[in-house]
Tab-separated table of C-alpha atoms and ligand atoms in Angstrom:
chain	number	residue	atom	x	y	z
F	16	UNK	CA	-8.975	9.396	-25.612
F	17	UNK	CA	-5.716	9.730	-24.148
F	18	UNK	CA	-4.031	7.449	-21.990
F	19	UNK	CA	-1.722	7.518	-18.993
F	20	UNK	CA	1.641	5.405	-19.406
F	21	UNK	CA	4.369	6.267	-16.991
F	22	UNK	CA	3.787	9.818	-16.668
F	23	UNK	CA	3.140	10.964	-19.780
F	24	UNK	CA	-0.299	11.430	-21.574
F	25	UNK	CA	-0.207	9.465	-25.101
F	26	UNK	CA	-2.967	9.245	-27.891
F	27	UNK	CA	-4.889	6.180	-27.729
F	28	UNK	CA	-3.373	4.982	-31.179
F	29	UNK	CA	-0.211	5.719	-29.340
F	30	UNK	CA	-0.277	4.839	-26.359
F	31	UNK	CA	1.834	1.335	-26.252
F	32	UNK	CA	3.984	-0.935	-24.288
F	33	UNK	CA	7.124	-3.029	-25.005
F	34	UNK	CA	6.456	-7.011	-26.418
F	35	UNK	CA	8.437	-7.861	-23.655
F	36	UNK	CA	6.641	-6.462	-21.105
F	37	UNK	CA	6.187	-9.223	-18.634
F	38	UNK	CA	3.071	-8.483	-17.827
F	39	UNK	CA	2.113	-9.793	-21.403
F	40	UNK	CA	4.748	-12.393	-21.843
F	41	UNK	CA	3.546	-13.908	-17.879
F	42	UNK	CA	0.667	-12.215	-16.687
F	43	UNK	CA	2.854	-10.680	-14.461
F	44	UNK	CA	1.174	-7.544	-13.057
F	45	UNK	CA	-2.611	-6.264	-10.889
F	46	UNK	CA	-5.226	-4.329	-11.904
F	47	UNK	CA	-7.700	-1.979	-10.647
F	48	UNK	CA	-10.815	-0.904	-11.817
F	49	UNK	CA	-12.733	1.919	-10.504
F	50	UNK	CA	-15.941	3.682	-11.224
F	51	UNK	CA	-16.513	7.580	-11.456
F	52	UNK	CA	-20.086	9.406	-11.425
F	53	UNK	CA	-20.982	12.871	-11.880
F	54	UNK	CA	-17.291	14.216	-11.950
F	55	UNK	CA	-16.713	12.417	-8.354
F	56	UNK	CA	-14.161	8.787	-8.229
F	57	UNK	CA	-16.075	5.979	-6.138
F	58	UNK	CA	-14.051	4.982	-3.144
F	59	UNK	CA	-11.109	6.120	-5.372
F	60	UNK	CA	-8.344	5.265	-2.218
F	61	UNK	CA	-10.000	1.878	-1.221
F	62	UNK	CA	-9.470	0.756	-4.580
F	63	UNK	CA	-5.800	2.221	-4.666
F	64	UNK	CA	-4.677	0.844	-1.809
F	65	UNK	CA	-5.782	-2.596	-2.765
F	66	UNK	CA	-3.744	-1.979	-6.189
F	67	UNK	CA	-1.274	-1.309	-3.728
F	68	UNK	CA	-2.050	-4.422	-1.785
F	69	UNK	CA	-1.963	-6.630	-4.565
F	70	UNK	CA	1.395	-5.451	-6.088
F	71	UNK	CA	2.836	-6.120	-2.321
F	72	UNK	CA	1.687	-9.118	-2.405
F	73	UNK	CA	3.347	-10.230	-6.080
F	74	UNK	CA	6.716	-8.141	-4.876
F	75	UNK	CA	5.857	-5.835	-7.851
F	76	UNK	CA	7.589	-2.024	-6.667
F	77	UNK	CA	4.606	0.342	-7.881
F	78	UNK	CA	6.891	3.857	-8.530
F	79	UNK	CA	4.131	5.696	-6.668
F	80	UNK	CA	2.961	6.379	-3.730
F	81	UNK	CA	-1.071	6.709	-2.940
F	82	UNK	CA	-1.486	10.517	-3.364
F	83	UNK	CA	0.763	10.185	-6.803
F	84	UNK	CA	-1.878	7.598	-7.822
F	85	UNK	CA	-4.771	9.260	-7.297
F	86	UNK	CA	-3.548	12.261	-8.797
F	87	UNK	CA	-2.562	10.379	-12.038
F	88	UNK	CA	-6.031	9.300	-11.556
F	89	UNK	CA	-7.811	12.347	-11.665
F	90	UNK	CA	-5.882	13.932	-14.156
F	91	UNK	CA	-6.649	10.712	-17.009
F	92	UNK	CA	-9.930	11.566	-16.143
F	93	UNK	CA	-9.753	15.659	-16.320
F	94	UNK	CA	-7.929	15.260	-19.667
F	95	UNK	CA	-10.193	13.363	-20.923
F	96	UNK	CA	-13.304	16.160	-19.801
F	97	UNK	CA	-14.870	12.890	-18.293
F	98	UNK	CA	-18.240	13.008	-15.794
F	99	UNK	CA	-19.124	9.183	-15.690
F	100	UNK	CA	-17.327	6.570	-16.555
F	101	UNK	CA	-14.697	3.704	-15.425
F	102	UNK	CA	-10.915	3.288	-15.042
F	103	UNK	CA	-8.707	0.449	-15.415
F	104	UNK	CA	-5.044	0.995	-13.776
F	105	UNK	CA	-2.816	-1.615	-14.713
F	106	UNK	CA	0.479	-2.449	-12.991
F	107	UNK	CA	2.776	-4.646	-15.105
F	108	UNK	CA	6.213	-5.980	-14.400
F	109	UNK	CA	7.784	-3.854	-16.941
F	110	UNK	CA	10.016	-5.122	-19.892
F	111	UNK	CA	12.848	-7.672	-19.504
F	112	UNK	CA	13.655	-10.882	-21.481
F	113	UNK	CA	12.355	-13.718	-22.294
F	114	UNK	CA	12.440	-15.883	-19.380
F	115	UNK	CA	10.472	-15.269	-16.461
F	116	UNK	CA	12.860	-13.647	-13.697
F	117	UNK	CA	11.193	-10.492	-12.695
F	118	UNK	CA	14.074	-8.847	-11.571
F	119	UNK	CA	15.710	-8.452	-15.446
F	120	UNK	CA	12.724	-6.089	-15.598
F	121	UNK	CA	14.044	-2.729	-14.961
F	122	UNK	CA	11.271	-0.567	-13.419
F	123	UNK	CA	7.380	-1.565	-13.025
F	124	UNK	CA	5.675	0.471	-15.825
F	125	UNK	CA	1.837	2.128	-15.046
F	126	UNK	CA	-1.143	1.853	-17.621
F	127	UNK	CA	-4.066	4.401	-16.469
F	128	UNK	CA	-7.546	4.314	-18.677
F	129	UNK	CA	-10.480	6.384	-18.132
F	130	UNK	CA	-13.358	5.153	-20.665
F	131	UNK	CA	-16.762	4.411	-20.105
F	132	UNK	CA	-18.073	0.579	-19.724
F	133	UNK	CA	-21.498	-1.202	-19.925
F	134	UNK	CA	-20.540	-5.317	-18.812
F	135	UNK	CA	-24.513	-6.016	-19.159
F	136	UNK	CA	-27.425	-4.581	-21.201
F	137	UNK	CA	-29.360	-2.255	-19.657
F	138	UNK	CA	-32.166	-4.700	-19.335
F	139	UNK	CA	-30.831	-7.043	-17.598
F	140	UNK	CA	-30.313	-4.967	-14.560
F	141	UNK	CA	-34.501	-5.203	-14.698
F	142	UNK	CA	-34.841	-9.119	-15.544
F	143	UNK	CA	-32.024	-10.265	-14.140
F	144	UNK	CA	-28.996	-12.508	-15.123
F	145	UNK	CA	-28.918	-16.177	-16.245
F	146	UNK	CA	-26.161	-18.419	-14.415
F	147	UNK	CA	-24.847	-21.823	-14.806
F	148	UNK	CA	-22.221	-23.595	-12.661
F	149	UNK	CA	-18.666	-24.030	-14.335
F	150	UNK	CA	-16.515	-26.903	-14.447
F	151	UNK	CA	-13.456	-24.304	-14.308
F	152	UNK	CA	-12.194	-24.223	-10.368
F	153	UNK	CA	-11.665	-20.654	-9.355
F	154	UNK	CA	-7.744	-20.392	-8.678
F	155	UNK	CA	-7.380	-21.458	-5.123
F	156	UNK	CA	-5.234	-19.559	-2.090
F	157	UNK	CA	-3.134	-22.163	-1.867
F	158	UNK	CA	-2.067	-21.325	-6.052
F	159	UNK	CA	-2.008	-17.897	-5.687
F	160	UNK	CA	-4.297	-15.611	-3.223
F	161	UNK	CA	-7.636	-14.972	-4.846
F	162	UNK	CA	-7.221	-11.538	-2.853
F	163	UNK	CA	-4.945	-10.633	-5.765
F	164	UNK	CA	-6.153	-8.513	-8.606
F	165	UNK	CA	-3.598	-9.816	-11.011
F	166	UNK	CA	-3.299	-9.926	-14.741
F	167	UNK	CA	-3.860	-14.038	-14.699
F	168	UNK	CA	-7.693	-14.239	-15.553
F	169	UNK	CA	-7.566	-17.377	-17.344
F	170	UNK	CA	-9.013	-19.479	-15.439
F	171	UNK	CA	-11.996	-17.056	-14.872
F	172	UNK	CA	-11.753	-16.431	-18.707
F	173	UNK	CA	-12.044	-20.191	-18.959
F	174	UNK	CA	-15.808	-20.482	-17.086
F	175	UNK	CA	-16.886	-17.327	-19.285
F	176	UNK	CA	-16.175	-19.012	-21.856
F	177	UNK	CA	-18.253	-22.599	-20.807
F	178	UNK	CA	-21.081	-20.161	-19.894
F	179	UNK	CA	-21.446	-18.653	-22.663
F	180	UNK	CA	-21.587	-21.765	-24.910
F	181	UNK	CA	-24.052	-23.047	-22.182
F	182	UNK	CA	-26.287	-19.761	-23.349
F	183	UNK	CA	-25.785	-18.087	-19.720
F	184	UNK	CA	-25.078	-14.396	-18.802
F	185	UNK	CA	-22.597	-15.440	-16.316
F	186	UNK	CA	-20.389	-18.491	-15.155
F	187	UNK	CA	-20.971	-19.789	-11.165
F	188	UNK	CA	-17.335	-20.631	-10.099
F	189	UNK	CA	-16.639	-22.992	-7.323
F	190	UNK	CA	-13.368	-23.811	-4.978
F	191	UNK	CA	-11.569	-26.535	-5.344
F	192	UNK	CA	-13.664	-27.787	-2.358
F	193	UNK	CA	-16.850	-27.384	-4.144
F	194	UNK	CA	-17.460	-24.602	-2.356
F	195	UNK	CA	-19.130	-21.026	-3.897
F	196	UNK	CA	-16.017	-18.615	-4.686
F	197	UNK	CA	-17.302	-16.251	-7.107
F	198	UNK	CA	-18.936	-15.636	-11.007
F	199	UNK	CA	-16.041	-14.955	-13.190
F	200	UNK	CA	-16.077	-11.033	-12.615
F	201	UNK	CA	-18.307	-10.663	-10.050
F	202	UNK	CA	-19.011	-11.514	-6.259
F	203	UNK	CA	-21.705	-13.320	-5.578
F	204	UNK	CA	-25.070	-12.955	-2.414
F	205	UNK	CA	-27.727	-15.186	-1.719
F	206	UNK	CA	-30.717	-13.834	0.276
F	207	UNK	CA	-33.063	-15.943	2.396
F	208	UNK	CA	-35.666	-14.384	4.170
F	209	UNK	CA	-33.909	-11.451	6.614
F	210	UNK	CA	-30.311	-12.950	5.616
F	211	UNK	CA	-27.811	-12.098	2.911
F	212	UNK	CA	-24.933	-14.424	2.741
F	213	UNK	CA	-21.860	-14.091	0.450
F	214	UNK	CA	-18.554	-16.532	0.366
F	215	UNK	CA	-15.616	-15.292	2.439
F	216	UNK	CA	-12.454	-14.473	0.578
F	217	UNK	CA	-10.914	-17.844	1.810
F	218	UNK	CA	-13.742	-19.632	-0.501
F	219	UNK	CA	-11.983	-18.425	-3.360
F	220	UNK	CA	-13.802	-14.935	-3.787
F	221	UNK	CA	-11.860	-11.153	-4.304
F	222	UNK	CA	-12.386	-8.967	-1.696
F	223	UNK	CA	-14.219	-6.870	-3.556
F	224	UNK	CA	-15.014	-3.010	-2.941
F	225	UNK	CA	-18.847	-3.295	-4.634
F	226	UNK	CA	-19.510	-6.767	-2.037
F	227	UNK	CA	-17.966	-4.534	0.962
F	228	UNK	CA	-20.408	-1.730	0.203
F	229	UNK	CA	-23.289	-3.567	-0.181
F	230	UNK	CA	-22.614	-6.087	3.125
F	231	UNK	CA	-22.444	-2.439	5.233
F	232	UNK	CA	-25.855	-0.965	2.979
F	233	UNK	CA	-27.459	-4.613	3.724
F	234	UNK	CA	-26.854	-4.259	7.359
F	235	UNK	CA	-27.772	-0.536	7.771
F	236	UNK	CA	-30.858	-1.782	5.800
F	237	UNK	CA	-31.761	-4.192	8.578
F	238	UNK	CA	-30.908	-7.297	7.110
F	239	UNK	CA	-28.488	-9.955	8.864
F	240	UNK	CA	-25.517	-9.144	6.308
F	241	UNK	CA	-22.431	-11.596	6.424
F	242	UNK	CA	-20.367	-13.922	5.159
F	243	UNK	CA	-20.412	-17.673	5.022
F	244	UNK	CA	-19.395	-21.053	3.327
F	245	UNK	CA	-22.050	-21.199	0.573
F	246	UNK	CA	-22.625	-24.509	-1.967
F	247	UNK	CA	-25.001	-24.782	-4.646
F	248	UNK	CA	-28.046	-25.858	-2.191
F	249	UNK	CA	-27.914	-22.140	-0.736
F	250	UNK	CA	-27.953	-20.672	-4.326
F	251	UNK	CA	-30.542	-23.212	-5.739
F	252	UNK	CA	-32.452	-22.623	-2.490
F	253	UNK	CA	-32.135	-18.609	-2.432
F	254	UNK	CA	-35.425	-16.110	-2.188
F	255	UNK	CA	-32.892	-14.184	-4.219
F	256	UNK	CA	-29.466	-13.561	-5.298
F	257	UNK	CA	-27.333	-10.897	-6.927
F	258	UNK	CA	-23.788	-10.136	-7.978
F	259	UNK	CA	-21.540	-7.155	-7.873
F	260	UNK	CA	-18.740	-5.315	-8.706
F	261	UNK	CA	-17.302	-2.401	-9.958
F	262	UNK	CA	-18.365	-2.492	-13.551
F	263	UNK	CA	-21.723	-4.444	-12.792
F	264	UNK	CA	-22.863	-2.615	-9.418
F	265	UNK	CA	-25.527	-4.642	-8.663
F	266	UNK	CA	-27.318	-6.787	-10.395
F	267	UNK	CA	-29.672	-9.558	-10.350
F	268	UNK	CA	-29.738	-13.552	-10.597
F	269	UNK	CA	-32.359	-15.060	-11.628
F	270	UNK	CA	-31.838	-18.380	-13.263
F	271	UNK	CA	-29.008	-20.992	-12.239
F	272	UNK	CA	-27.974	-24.075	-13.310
F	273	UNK	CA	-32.061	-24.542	-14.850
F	274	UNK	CA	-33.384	-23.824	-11.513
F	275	UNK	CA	-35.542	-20.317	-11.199
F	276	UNK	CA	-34.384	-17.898	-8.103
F	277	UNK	CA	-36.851	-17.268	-5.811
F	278	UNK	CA	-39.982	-16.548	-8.338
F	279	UNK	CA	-37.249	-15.955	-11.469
F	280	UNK	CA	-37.598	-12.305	-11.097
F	281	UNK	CA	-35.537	-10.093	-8.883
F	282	UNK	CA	-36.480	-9.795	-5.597
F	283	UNK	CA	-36.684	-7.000	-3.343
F	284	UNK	CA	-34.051	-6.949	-1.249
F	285	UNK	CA	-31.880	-7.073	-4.449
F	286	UNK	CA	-33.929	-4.272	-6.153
F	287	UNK	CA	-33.668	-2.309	-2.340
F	288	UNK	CA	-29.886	-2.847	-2.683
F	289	UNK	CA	-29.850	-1.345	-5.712
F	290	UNK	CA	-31.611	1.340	-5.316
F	291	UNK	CA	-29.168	2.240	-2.072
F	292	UNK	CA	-25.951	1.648	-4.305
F	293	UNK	CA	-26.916	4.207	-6.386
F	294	UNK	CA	-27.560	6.486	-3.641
F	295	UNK	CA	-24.147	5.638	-2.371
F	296	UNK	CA	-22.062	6.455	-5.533
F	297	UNK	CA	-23.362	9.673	-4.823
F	298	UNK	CA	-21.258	10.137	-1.621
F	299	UNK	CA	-17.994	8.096	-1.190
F	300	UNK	CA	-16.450	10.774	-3.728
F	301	UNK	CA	-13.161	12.230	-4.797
F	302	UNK	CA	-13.766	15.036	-7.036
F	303	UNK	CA	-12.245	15.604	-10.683
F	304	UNK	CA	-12.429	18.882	-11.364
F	305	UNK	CA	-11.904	21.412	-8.462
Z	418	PMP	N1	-14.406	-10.957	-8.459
Z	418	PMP	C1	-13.554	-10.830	-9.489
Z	418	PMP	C2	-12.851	-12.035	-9.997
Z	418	PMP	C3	-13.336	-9.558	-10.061
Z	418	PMP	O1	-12.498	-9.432	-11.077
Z	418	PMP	C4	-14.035	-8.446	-9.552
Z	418	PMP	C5	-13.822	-7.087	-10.142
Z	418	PMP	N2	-14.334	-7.002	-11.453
Z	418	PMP	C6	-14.939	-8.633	-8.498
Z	418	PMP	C7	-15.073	-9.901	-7.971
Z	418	PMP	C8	-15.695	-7.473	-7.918
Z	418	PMP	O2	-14.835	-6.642	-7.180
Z	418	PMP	P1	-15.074	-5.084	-7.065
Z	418	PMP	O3	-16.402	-4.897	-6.451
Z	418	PMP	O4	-13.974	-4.609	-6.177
Z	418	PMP	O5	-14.992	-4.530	-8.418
């Protein structure tokens, strides 16, 4: 596997950064991740630009422009001979010293991975996903923009953690309102009867590409697709409810906080959904190899 750092292609057992890279020392850096299928990225400049976004946002200078990007994009994925898989592009602060002044960092430094990535067995895509609600707030806009794909996942790391010591798949996280943001990787929908519902990005929740595509496949679909303040009574109340995201697509809910979804099996809007995403990943494509 080789690996994409500044440029230059290194070995994975080479491929390294400085110890005082702030985006170790601080967090101090975004992230993308992106999916590829069949030799073709998935929505490979949506998910750029928001890298782009993000590093705006933190007053991080990103060396490259979009069409650099994707090229270093498609190459970590040609010189690899990938088809299917996932990339991570990580923008860090660079190295400086040990305080946490950005500016002693000399130049932003680039991290490109192509690998492949399974988040959840393959069976739960067919039984669905266990969810309890954590204690852990998501970070809230008024701390730093959930709209930000940074490095500082603690907090979300924090309500994996409690969910997975509660025996879940998957941690609910709330704003500090009470309010549903988001599961700790993953946007979250509720569906009740011809309605699909998922929190707007001011509740605490990414903007994410996977929740975008499905909220325009919902509505082509015929359902009333949208987004709204959710609490607990809409999720314990659902006929169904799914997550997505890059890495997890779509996938069902079907147990939260004790309570069965709908019947506790997925439903069929979410197995509909689905079934479209896949169809979409077909199209949407930037291809790898010319
Ligand atoms: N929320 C969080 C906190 C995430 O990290 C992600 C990405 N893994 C998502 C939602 C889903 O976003 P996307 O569909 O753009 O991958």
């Amino acid at each position: 596997m080789k690996v994409y750092i500044d440029g230059e292609f290194f070995e994975e057992a080479e491929a390294k950064i400085s110890v005082f890279d702030h985006g170790l020392l601080y967090g101090d850096g975004v992230f993308e991740g992106i999916r590829f299928y069949g030799g073709g990225v998935f929505l490979l400049d949506e998910h750029l630009q928001r890298l782009l976004d993000s590093a705006r946002a933190i007053h991080l200078q990103i060396a490259m422009d979009l069409a650099e990007l994707r090229e270093a994009v498609l190459e970590t994925v040609r010189i690899n001979g990938l088809r299917d898989g996932y990339i991570r592009l990580v923008a860090t602060r660079g190295s400086g010293g040990l305080g946490l002044n950005p500016y002693v960092c000399r130049r932003s430094s680039m991290i490109i991975i192509a690998s492949t990535i399974q988040l959840y067995p393959e069976e739960k895509y067919r039984d669905g996903l266990t969810v309890v609600t954590c204690s852990t707030r998501r970070t809230g806009p008024a701390a730093l923009s959930p709209t930000v794909k940074s490095l500082n996942y603690l907090n979300n790391i924090l309500a994996k953690i409690e969910a997975l010591h509660a025996g879940a798949d998957e941690g609910l996280m709330l704003n500090e309102q009470g309010y549903v943001a988001e599961c700790t990787g993953d946007n979250i929908f509720v569906v009740r009867g011809n309605t699909i519902r998922t929190p707007p990005a001011t509740s605490g929740a990414l903007r994410g590409i996977t929740r975008q595509v499905v909220l325009e496949l919902a509505k082509e679909a015929g359902w009333e697709a949208g987004e709204e303040n959710l609490t607990r009574y809409e999720v314990y109340t659902a006929d169904e409810c799914f997550l997505t995201g890059t890495a997890a697509e779509v996938i069902p809910l079907v147990r939260i906080d004790a309570r069965p979804v709908g019947d506790g099996r997925p439903g069929p809007a979410t197995l509909e959904l689905m079934r479209r995403f896949r169809e979409r990943t077909a199209s949407c494509t930037t291809p790898v190899y010319p």
